[in-house]
PDB file of C-alpha atoms in Angstrom:
ATOM      1  CA  ASP A   1     145.757 173.808  33.878  1.00 63.00           C
ATOM      2  CA  ILE A   2     147.927 176.595  32.769  1.00 63.00           C
ATOM      3  CA  ALA A   3     147.322 178.961  35.794  1.00 65.00           C
ATOM      4  CA  GLY A   4     147.427 176.012  38.519  1.00 67.00           C
ATOM      5  CA  ALA A   5     150.988 174.888  36.878  1.00 76.00           C
ATOM      6  CA  ALA A   6     152.435 178.158  36.674  1.00 71.00           C
ATOM      7  CA  LEU A   7     151.453 178.889  40.358  1.00 68.00           C
ATOM      8  CA  SER A   8     152.628 175.597  41.374  1.00 78.00           C
ATOM      9  CA  GLU A   9     156.101 176.104  39.909  1.00 76.00           C
ATOM     10  CA  ARG A  10     156.031 179.648  41.454  1.00 73.00           C
ATOM     11  CA  VAL A  11     155.363 178.421  45.162  1.00 74.00           C
ATOM     12  CA  GLY A  12     157.131 175.112  44.948  1.00 77.00           C
ATOM     13  CA  HIS A  13     154.063 172.974  45.766  1.00 79.00           C
ATOM     14  CA  LYS A  14     150.921 171.797  43.908  1.00 81.00           C
ATOM     15  CA  VAL A  15     148.284 174.345  43.493  1.00 73.00           C
ATOM     16  CA  LEU A  16     144.907 173.413  42.698  1.00 70.00           C
ATOM     17  CA  ILE A  17     142.390 176.223  41.267  1.00 69.00           C
ATOM     18  CA  ARG A  18     138.726 175.225  41.277  1.00 66.00           C
ATOM     19  CA  PRO A  19     136.084 176.858  39.144  1.00 64.00           C
ATOM     20  CA  ALA A  20     134.668 179.823  40.782  1.00 61.00           C
ATOM     21  CA  GLY A  21     130.908 180.720  41.009  1.00 61.00           C
ATOM     22  CA  ARG A  22     129.844 184.253  40.922  1.00 66.00           C
ATOM     23  CA  GLY A  23     130.810 187.901  41.967  1.00 67.00           C
ATOM     24  CA  ALA A  24     133.837 188.497  43.869  1.00 66.00           C
ATOM     25  CA  LEU A  25     135.190 184.960  43.865  1.00 62.00           C
ATOM     26  CA  LYS A  26     134.780 184.617  39.963  1.00 69.00           C
ATOM     27  CA  ARG A  27     136.637 188.089  39.586  1.00 71.00           C
ATOM     28  CA  LEU A  28     139.587 186.874  41.822  1.00 67.00           C
ATOM     29  CA  ALA A  29     139.697 183.827  39.785  1.00 62.00           C
ATOM     30  CA  ALA A  30     139.844 185.751  36.469  1.00 69.00           C
ATOM     31  CA  LEU A  31     142.658 187.818  37.884  1.00 68.00           C
ATOM     32  CA  ALA A  32     144.621 184.812  39.075  1.00 61.00           C
ATOM     33  CA  ALA A  33     144.548 183.142  35.651  1.00 60.00           C
ATOM     34  CA  THR A  34     145.439 186.401  34.100  1.00 68.00           C
ATOM     35  CA  ASN A  35     148.537 186.616  36.412  1.00 65.00           C
ATOM     36  CA  ALA A  36     149.373 182.991  35.959  1.00 56.00           C
ATOM     37  CA  GLN A  37     149.607 183.555  32.160  1.00 63.00           C
ATOM     38  CA  GLU A  38     151.737 186.507  32.652  1.00 56.00           C
ATOM     39  CA  LEU A  39     154.112 184.493  34.766  1.00 54.00           C
ATOM     40  CA  THR A  40     154.200 181.891  32.192  1.00 56.00           C
ATOM     41  CA  ARG A  41     155.139 184.446  29.495  1.00 54.00           C
ATOM     42  CA  LEU A  42     157.856 186.032  31.582  1.00 48.00           C
ATOM     43  CA  ASN A  43     159.099 182.539  32.361  1.00 52.00           C
ATOM     44  CA  ALA A  44     159.475 181.706  28.546  1.00 52.00           C
ATOM     45  CA  GLU A  45     161.017 184.867  27.731  1.00 59.00           C
ATOM     46  CA  GLY A  46     163.734 184.311  30.904  1.00 56.00           C
ATOM     47  CA  ALA A  47     164.466 180.981  29.604  1.00 67.00           C
ATOM     48  CA  ALA A  48     164.947 182.600  25.944  1.00 77.00           C
ATOM     49  CA  LEU A  49     167.392 185.161  27.448  1.00 87.00           C
ATOM     50  CA  ALA A  50     169.309 182.813  29.376  1.00 88.00           C
ATOM     51  CA  ALA A  51     169.657 180.634  26.366  1.00 90.00           C
ATOM     52  CA  ARG A  52     171.047 183.481  24.286  1.00 93.00           C
ATOM     53  CA  PHE A  53     173.552 184.399  27.152  1.00 94.00           C
ATOM     54  CA  GLU A  54     174.741 180.875  26.984  1.00 94.00           C
ATOM     55  CA  ALA A  55     175.188 180.564  23.170  1.00 94.00           C
ATOM     56  CA  LEU A  56     177.105 183.934  23.202  1.00 94.00           C
ATOM     57  CA  GLU A  57     179.450 182.766  25.869  1.00 95.00           C
ATOM     58  CA  LYS A  58     179.939 179.599  23.854  1.00 93.00           C
ATOM     59  CA  ALA A  59     180.681 181.417  20.807  1.00 92.00           C
ATOM     60  CA  LEU A  60     183.276 183.515  22.615  1.00 93.00           C
ATOM     61  CA  ASP A  61     184.783 180.347  24.196  1.00 92.00           C
ATOM     62  CA  LEU A  62     183.972 181.645  27.841  1.00 93.00           C
ATOM     63  CA  PRO A  63     183.038 179.852  30.747  1.00 93.00           C
ATOM     64  CA  ALA A  64     179.408 179.427  31.624  1.00 91.00           C
ATOM     65  CA  GLY A  65     178.163 182.388  33.847  1.00 90.00           C
ATOM     66  CA  GLU A  66     181.038 184.577  32.565  1.00 93.00           C
ATOM     67  CA  LEU A  67     178.772 187.122  30.840  1.00 94.00           C
ATOM     68  CA  ASN A  68     176.482 188.692  33.307  1.00 95.00           C
ATOM     69  CA  ARG A  69     176.453 192.550  31.847  1.00 96.00           C
ATOM     70  CA  ILE A  70     176.680 193.698  28.311  1.00 97.00           C
ATOM     71  CA  GLU A  71     176.838 197.357  27.100  1.00 97.00           C
ATOM     72  CA  CYS A  72     176.217 198.464  23.641  1.00 97.00           C
ATOM     73  CA  PHE A  73     176.720 201.841  22.206  1.00 96.00           C
ATOM     74  CA  ASP A  74     175.232 203.774  19.004  1.00 93.00           C
ATOM     75  CA  ILE A  75     175.753 207.077  17.575  1.00 90.00           C
ATOM     76  CA  SER A  76     172.575 208.860  15.939  1.00 84.00           C
ATOM     77  CA  HIS A  77     172.279 212.007  13.996  1.00 72.00           C
ATOM     78  CA  SER A  78     170.466 213.631  11.315  1.00 60.00           C
ATOM     79  CA  ALA A  79     172.725 214.931   8.557  1.00 53.00           C
ATOM     80  CA  GLY A  80     175.109 215.662  11.190  1.00 53.00           C
ATOM     81  CA  GLU A  81     172.634 217.638  13.505  1.00 61.00           C
ATOM     82  CA  SER A  82     171.285 217.004  17.073  1.00 66.00           C
ATOM     83  CA  ALA A  83     173.982 214.292  17.445  1.00 80.00           C
ATOM     84  CA  TYR A  84     173.364 211.771  20.213  1.00 85.00           C
ATOM     85  CA  GLY A  85     175.258 208.607  21.663  1.00 90.00           C
ATOM     86  CA  SER A  86     173.514 206.077  23.533  1.00 93.00           C
ATOM     87  CA  CYS A  87     174.648 203.209  26.073  1.00 96.00           C
ATOM     88  CA  VAL A  88     172.261 200.493  26.698  1.00 96.00           C
ATOM     89  CA  VAL A  89     172.516 197.644  29.216  1.00 97.00           C
ATOM     90  CA  PHE A  90     171.556 193.989  29.356  1.00 96.00           C
ATOM     91  CA  ASP A  91     172.023 191.535  32.199  1.00 94.00           C
ATOM     92  CA  ARG A  92     170.745 188.039  32.154  1.00 92.00           C
ATOM     93  CA  GLN A  93     167.355 189.256  33.383  1.00 90.00           C
ATOM     94  CA  GLY A  94     167.048 191.520  30.083  1.00 91.00           C
ATOM     95  CA  PRO A  95     167.407 195.406  29.662  1.00 94.00           C
ATOM     96  CA  LEU A  96     168.443 197.390  32.608  1.00 94.00           C
ATOM     97  CA  LYS A  97     166.757 200.603  31.606  1.00 93.00           C
ATOM     98  CA  ALA A  98     167.721 202.424  34.728  1.00 94.00           C
ATOM     99  CA  ALA A  99     171.481 202.120  33.688  1.00 95.00           C
ATOM    100  CA  TYR A 100     170.625 203.305  30.240  1.00 95.00           C
ATOM    101  CA  ARG A 101     172.635 206.738  29.409  1.00 94.00           C
ATOM    102  CA  ARG A 102     172.013 209.095  26.413  1.00 91.00           C
ATOM    103  CA  PHE A 103     175.098 211.693  25.587  1.00 92.00           C
ATOM    104  CA  GLN A 104     174.515 214.784  23.632  1.00 87.00           C
ATOM    105  CA  ILE A 105     177.636 215.138  21.399  1.00 87.00           C
ATOM    106  CA  ARG A 106     179.588 218.121  22.614  1.00 85.00           C
ATOM    107  CA  GLU A 107     182.997 218.197  21.071  1.00 86.00           C
ATOM    108  CA  ALA A 108     183.120 216.101  17.864  1.00 81.00           C
ATOM    109  CA  ARG A 109     182.017 217.768  14.652  1.00 79.00           C
ATOM    110  CA  GLY A 110     178.898 217.016  12.872  1.00 69.00           C
ATOM    111  CA  GLY A 111     178.863 213.643  11.000  1.00 74.00           C
ATOM    112  CA  ASP A 112     182.376 212.590  12.372  1.00 86.00           C
ATOM    113  CA  ASP A 113     180.739 209.242  14.035  1.00 88.00           C
ATOM    114  CA  TYR A 114     184.280 208.187  14.936  1.00 92.00           C
ATOM    115  CA  ALA A 115     185.011 211.139  17.114  1.00 93.00           C
ATOM    116  CA  ALA A 116     181.641 211.035  18.442  1.00 92.00           C
ATOM    117  CA  LEU A 117     182.032 207.249  19.638  1.00 94.00           C
ATOM    118  CA  GLU A 118     185.483 208.377  21.040  1.00 95.00           C
ATOM    119  CA  GLU A 119     183.604 211.064  23.065  1.00 95.00           C
ATOM    120  CA  VAL A 120     180.853 208.654  24.115  1.00 96.00           C
ATOM    121  CA  LEU A 121     183.138 205.995  25.320  1.00 97.00           C
ATOM    122  CA  ASN A 122     185.366 208.544  27.026  1.00 96.00           C
ATOM    123  CA  ARG A 123     182.503 210.114  28.978  1.00 96.00           C
ATOM    124  CA  ARG A 124     180.866 206.816  29.693  1.00 97.00           C
ATOM    125  CA  TYR A 125     183.835 204.942  31.150  1.00 97.00           C
ATOM    126  CA  ARG A 126     185.781 207.773  32.781  1.00 96.00           C
ATOM    127  CA  ARG A 127     182.658 208.340  35.096  1.00 95.00           C
ATOM    128  CA  VAL A 128     182.339 204.573  35.865  1.00 96.00           C
ATOM    129  CA  LEU A 129     185.917 204.556  36.849  1.00 96.00           C
ATOM    130  CA  ASP A 130     185.597 207.912  38.871  1.00 96.00           C
ATOM    131  CA  GLU A 131     182.491 206.448  40.827  1.00 95.00           C
ATOM    132  CA  GLU A 132     183.880 203.024  40.922  1.00 94.00           C
ATOM    133  CA  GLY A 133     180.784 201.585  39.183  1.00 93.00           C
ATOM    134  CA  ALA A 134     180.035 198.437  37.500  1.00 94.00           C
ATOM    135  CA  LEU A 135     182.088 197.449  34.485  1.00 97.00           C
ATOM    136  CA  PRO A 136     180.381 195.379  31.800  1.00 97.00           C
ATOM    137  CA  ASP A 137     182.004 191.877  30.801  1.00 97.00           C
ATOM    138  CA  LEU A 138     181.348 192.728  27.150  1.00 96.00           C
ATOM    139  CA  VAL A 139     181.129 196.020  25.401  1.00 97.00           C
ATOM    140  CA  LEU A 140     179.598 196.127  21.836  1.00 97.00           C
ATOM    141  CA  ILE A 141     179.381 199.119  19.434  1.00 95.00           C
ATOM    142  CA  ASP A 142     177.449 199.273  16.331  1.00 92.00           C
ATOM    143  CA  GLY A 143     179.717 199.829  13.416  1.00 90.00           C
ATOM    144  CA  GLY A 144     182.639 198.203  11.578  1.00 90.00           C
ATOM    145  CA  GLN A 145     186.542 197.793  11.874  1.00 92.00           C
ATOM    146  CA  GLY A 146     187.139 201.628  12.071  1.00 92.00           C
ATOM    147  CA  GLN A 147     184.904 202.260  14.903  1.00 93.00           C
ATOM    148  CA  LEU A 148     186.332 198.985  16.670  1.00 94.00           C
ATOM    149  CA  ARG A 149     189.894 200.287  16.444  1.00 94.00           C
ATOM    150  CA  ARG A 150     188.936 203.714  17.740  1.00 95.00           C
ATOM    151  CA  ALA A 151     186.998 201.912  20.637  1.00 95.00           C
ATOM    152  CA  GLN A 152     189.836 199.796  21.563  1.00 96.00           C
ATOM    153  CA  ALA A 153     192.153 202.819  21.643  1.00 96.00           C
ATOM    154  CA  VAL A 154     189.840 204.619  23.966  1.00 96.00           C
ATOM    155  CA  LEU A 155     189.809 201.688  26.156  1.00 97.00           C
ATOM    156  CA  GLU A 156     193.543 201.251  26.083  1.00 96.00           C
ATOM    157  CA  GLU A 157     193.965 204.878  27.055  1.00 96.00           C
ATOM    158  CA  LEU A 158     191.654 204.535  29.851  1.00 97.00           C
ATOM    159  CA  GLY A 159     193.358 201.407  31.008  1.00 96.00           C
ATOM    160  CA  LEU A 160     190.583 199.146  30.339  1.00 97.00           C
ATOM    161  CA  GLU A 161     192.401 197.047  27.620  1.00 94.00           C
ATOM    162  CA  ALA A 162     191.038 193.923  29.509  1.00 94.00           C
ATOM    163  CA  LEU A 163     187.351 194.534  28.390  1.00 95.00           C
ATOM    164  CA  ARG A 164     186.069 192.418  25.906  1.00 95.00           C
ATOM    165  CA  LEU A 165     185.117 194.502  22.889  1.00 96.00           C
ATOM    166  CA  GLY A 166     183.258 193.793  19.601  1.00 95.00           C
ATOM    167  CA  ALA A 167     181.514 195.524  16.740  1.00 94.00           C
ATOM    168  CA  VAL A 168     178.263 194.467  15.382  1.00 92.00           C
ATOM    169  CA  THR A 169     178.246 195.269  11.641  1.00 87.00           C
ATOM    170  CA  LYS A 170     175.764 194.974   9.043  1.00 82.00           C
ATOM    171  CA  GLY A 171     176.515 192.352   6.066  1.00 71.00           C
ATOM    172  CA  ALA A 172     175.789 192.418   2.602  1.00 68.00           C
ATOM    173  CA  GLY A 173     172.715 194.278   1.547  1.00 65.00           C
ATOM    174  CA  ARG A 174     172.217 195.377   5.071  1.00 64.00           C
ATOM    175  CA  ARG A 175     170.234 192.227   5.887  1.00 75.00           C
ATOM    176  CA  ALA A 176     170.082 191.071   9.364  1.00 69.00           C
ATOM    177  CA  GLU A 177     171.030 187.371   8.555  1.00 75.00           C
ATOM    178  CA  PHE A 178     174.334 188.635   7.271  1.00 77.00           C
ATOM    179  CA  ASP A 179     175.198 190.764  10.422  1.00 85.00           C
ATOM    180  CA  ARG A 180     178.623 189.896  11.688  1.00 87.00           C
ATOM    181  CA  LEU A 181     180.402 190.221  15.282  1.00 91.00           C
ATOM    182  CA  ILE A 182     183.864 191.380  14.955  1.00 91.00           C
ATOM    183  CA  LEU A 183     186.156 190.990  17.881  1.00 92.00           C
ATOM    184  CA  ALA A 184     189.070 192.903  19.246  1.00 87.00           C
ATOM    185  CA  PRO A 185     191.992 192.441  19.181  1.00 83.00           C
ATOM    186  CA  GLY A 186     192.619 191.615  15.578  1.00 78.00           C
ATOM    187  CA  GLY A 187     189.480 192.356  14.447  1.00 77.00           C
ATOM    188  CA  HIS A 188     188.412 189.037  13.375  1.00 79.00           C
ATOM    189  CA  ASN A 189     185.146 187.920  12.401  1.00 84.00           C
ATOM    190  CA  LEU A 190     183.387 185.604  14.677  1.00 84.00           C
ATOM    191  CA  ALA A 191     181.109 183.111  12.654  1.00 76.00           C
ATOM    192  CA  LEU A 192     177.537 183.124  13.885  1.00 85.00           C
ATOM    193  CA  GLU A 193     174.737 181.414  11.802  1.00 86.00           C
ATOM    194  CA  PRO A 194     171.852 183.360  11.117  1.00 84.00           C
ATOM    195  CA  GLU A 195     169.503 181.405  13.274  1.00 86.00           C
ATOM    196  CA  SER A 196     172.241 181.594  16.183  1.00 90.00           C
ATOM    197  CA  SER A 197     170.786 182.743  19.470  1.00 92.00           C
ATOM    198  CA  ALA A 198     174.089 184.306  20.011  1.00 93.00           C
ATOM    199  CA  LEU A 199     173.699 186.525  17.077  1.00 91.00           C
ATOM    200  CA  HIS A 200     170.135 187.202  18.044  1.00 92.00           C
ATOM    201  CA  LEU A 201     171.275 188.655  21.354  1.00 94.00           C
ATOM    202  CA  VAL A 202     173.969 190.950  19.960  1.00 93.00           C
ATOM    203  CA  GLN A 203     171.353 192.106  17.321  1.00 92.00           C
ATOM    204  CA  SER A 204     168.827 192.827  20.113  1.00 92.00           C
ATOM    205  CA  LEU A 205     171.478 194.874  21.828  1.00 94.00           C
ATOM    206  CA  ARG A 206     172.344 196.865  18.579  1.00 93.00           C
ATOM    207  CA  ASP A 207     168.753 197.542  17.787  1.00 92.00           C
ATOM    208  CA  GLU A 208     167.897 198.547  21.330  1.00 94.00           C
ATOM    209  CA  ALA A 209     171.112 200.994  21.328  1.00 93.00           C
ATOM    210  CA  HIS A 210     170.182 202.456  17.925  1.00 90.00           C
ATOM    211  CA  ARG A 211     166.289 203.093  19.105  1.00 90.00           C
ATOM    212  CA  PHE A 212     167.468 204.931  22.263  1.00 91.00           C
ATOM    213  CA  ALA A 213     169.940 207.010  20.419  1.00 85.00           C
ATOM    214  CA  ILE A 214     167.740 208.128  17.791  1.00 84.00           C
ATOM    215  CA  SER A 215     164.959 208.937  20.485  1.00 77.00           C
ATOM    216  CA  GLY A 216     167.378 211.353  21.596  1.00 63.00           C
ATOM    217  CA  HIS A 217     168.017 213.242  18.560  1.00 58.00           C
ATOM    218  CA  ARG A 218     164.275 213.178  17.771  1.00 64.00           C
ATOM    219  CA  LYS A 219     163.439 214.949  20.974  1.00 64.00           C
ATOM    220  CA  ALA A 220     166.280 217.481  20.493  1.00 58.00           C
ATOM    221  CA  ARG A 221     165.102 218.296  16.860  1.00 61.00           C
ATOM    222  CA  GLN A 222     161.619 218.620  18.136  1.00 59.00           C
ATOM    223  CA  LYS A 223     162.563 221.114  21.064  1.00 61.00           C
ATOM    224  CA  THR A 224     164.649 223.189  18.562  1.00 57.00           C
ATOM    225  CA  ARG A 225     161.236 223.409  16.398  1.00 60.00           C
ATOM    226  CA  ASN A 226     159.222 224.306  19.134  1.00 55.00           C
ATOM    227  CA  GLU A 227     161.577 226.859  20.238  1.00 56.00           C
ATOM    228  CA  SER A 228     162.053 228.257  16.765  1.00 64.00           C
ATOM    229  CA  ILE A 229     158.392 228.542  15.723  1.00 71.00           C
ATOM    230  CA  LEU A 230     158.090 231.954  17.192  1.00 75.00           C
ATOM    231  CA  ASP A 231     161.439 233.318  15.276  1.00 72.00           C
ATOM    232  CA  GLY A 232     160.446 236.369  13.396  1.00 69.00           C
ATOM    233  CA  VAL A 233     158.131 237.593  15.867  1.00 80.00           C
ATOM    234  CA  ALA A 234     158.796 241.116  16.862  1.00 82.00           C
ATOM    235  CA  GLY A 235     158.870 241.541  20.916  1.00 84.00           C
ATOM    236  CA  VAL A 236     159.368 237.633  21.363  1.00 84.00           C
ATOM    237  CA  GLY A 237     162.756 236.736  22.681  1.00 82.00           C
ATOM    238  CA  PRO A 238     164.238 233.805  24.166  1.00 79.00           C
ATOM    239  CA  VAL A 239     162.830 234.542  27.575  1.00 84.00           C
ATOM    240  CA  LYS A 240     159.340 235.354  26.494  1.00 86.00           C
ATOM    241  CA  ARG A 241     159.540 232.128  24.299  1.00 83.00           C
ATOM    242  CA  ARG A 242     160.342 229.746  27.173  1.00 82.00           C
ATOM    243  CA  GLN A 243     157.658 231.587  29.296  1.00 87.00           C
ATOM    244  CA  LEU A 244     155.036 231.018  26.573  1.00 87.00           C
ATOM    245  CA  LEU A 245     155.976 227.459  25.929  1.00 82.00           C
ATOM    246  CA  THR A 246     156.070 226.540  29.796  1.00 86.00           C
ATOM    247  CA  ARG A 247     152.764 228.374  30.628  1.00 88.00           C
ATOM    248  CA  PHE A 248     150.820 226.404  27.654  1.00 88.00           C
ATOM    249  CA  GLY A 249     152.923 223.098  28.165  1.00 83.00           C
ATOM    250  CA  GLY A 250     154.721 223.312  24.777  1.00 79.00           C
ATOM    251  CA  LEU A 251     153.745 224.057  21.299  1.00 78.00           C
ATOM    252  CA  LYS A 252     150.344 222.207  20.872  1.00 82.00           C
ATOM    253  CA  GLY A 253     149.064 223.994  23.862  1.00 87.00           C
ATOM    254  CA  LEU A 254     150.289 227.372  22.534  1.00 87.00           C
ATOM    255  CA  ARG A 255     148.773 226.743  19.211  1.00 85.00           C
ATOM    256  CA  GLN A 256     145.347 226.370  20.832  1.00 89.00           C
ATOM    257  CA  ALA A 257     145.647 229.439  23.034  1.00 91.00           C
ATOM    258  CA  SER A 258     143.819 232.658  22.211  1.00 92.00           C
ATOM    259  CA  ALA A 259     145.096 236.102  22.345  1.00 91.00           C
ATOM    260  CA  VAL A 260     143.136 236.628  25.646  1.00 92.00           C
ATOM    261  CA  ASP A 261     145.118 233.556  26.886  1.00 92.00           C
ATOM    262  CA  LEU A 262     148.241 234.774  25.860  1.00 92.00           C
ATOM    263  CA  THR A 263     148.058 238.087  27.563  1.00 92.00           C
ATOM    264  CA  ALA A 264     148.477 236.221  31.086  1.00 90.00           C
ATOM    265  CA  VAL A 265     152.012 235.991  30.415  1.00 89.00           C
ATOM    266  CA  PRO A 266     154.077 238.685  31.699  1.00 89.00           C
ATOM    267  CA  GLY A 267     155.113 241.143  29.066  1.00 88.00           C
ATOM    268  CA  ILE A 268     152.567 239.863  26.709  1.00 91.00           C
ATOM    269  CA  ASN A 269     150.298 242.943  25.528  1.00 92.00           C
ATOM    270  CA  ASN A 270     147.281 242.644  23.461  1.00 91.00           C
ATOM    271  CA  ALA A 271     149.020 243.684  20.288  1.00 91.00           C
ATOM    272  CA  LEU A 272     151.710 241.198  20.922  1.00 92.00           C
ATOM    273  CA  ALA A 273     149.302 238.393  21.537  1.00 91.00           C
ATOM    274  CA  GLU A 274     147.648 239.226  18.581  1.00 91.00           C
ATOM    275  CA  ARG A 275     150.927 239.003  16.307  1.00 89.00           C
ATOM    276  CA  ILE A 276     151.658 235.791  18.099  1.00 89.00           C
ATOM    277  CA  VAL A 277     148.172 234.399  16.995  1.00 89.00           C
ATOM    278  CA  ASN A 278     148.499 235.302  13.528  1.00 88.00           C
ATOM    279  CA  HIS A 279     151.983 234.059  13.158  1.00 85.00           C
ATOM    280  CA  LEU A 280     151.251 230.806  14.611  1.00 83.00           C
ATOM    281  CA  ALA A 281     148.171 230.574  12.051  1.00 82.00           C
ATOM    282  CA  LYS A 282     150.372 231.286   9.265  1.00 77.00           C
ATOM    283  CA  GLU A 283     152.995 228.586  10.301  1.00 67.00           C
ATOM    284  CA  GLY A 284     150.321 226.042  10.876  1.00 58.00           C
ATOM    285  CA  HIS A 285     149.007 226.319   7.201  1.00 43.00           C
ATOM    286  CA  ARG A 286     152.429 226.060   5.970  1.00 42.00           C
ATOM    287  CA  GLN A 287     153.167 222.483   7.645  1.00 45.00           C
TER     288      GLN A 287
END
């Protein structure tokens, strides 16, 4: 059966699973079957990922086992505000989420994706070099020829021109089957068929980097909204605003608090508490 086969593969010898009777033995048998199904799923996912790495190695004309760590970058913002960059990392076992990094854009002007990408790459790899951390076997960026040239210039400035570099770019109509991989130096297109496992791997990286970057600027926007909701309430400055949000665990808890609850915060008297409750009620009706 599936459970016996999965366990046999894991331990290296044949495992027989006999039907359980009642009570504890039956529950243990059900747990073993569930674990075996999970092992089977993980083994299948691992095999698929290994096949994708191997396909990308072939597409890049690299020796087998050459690609072990890939890092992918994306920039995300909302109309130029709350801009964040992301770096996600995959190895042959899948996403290395402990190695993910998110960067709040500090220097690049709003909406300048090129400058934001330069800033993120500089911050990422200067730190890696300073700390003698692991360098990737392939760097991918979400973008086109312009982003690729900027990324290449940053890596050259850092003395990392030997790193393999590519850009995952959208094709005609922004349809996934027309996505392309552009390689540096030279900026030539790598021909990858829509059903190619290599293309699926770089798309997975690009999509994960985009998801991670978007989550960063969404959190920043929400934090800004939470902090600005009390703007206009006389007597509530930055310090009291932070105290209120901290005391009640955020905006949701603050909205649920009564005027009496609010007076438990230092510096909030009855009159101010009433003004805050009324203000939040009005803001709630506007949303």
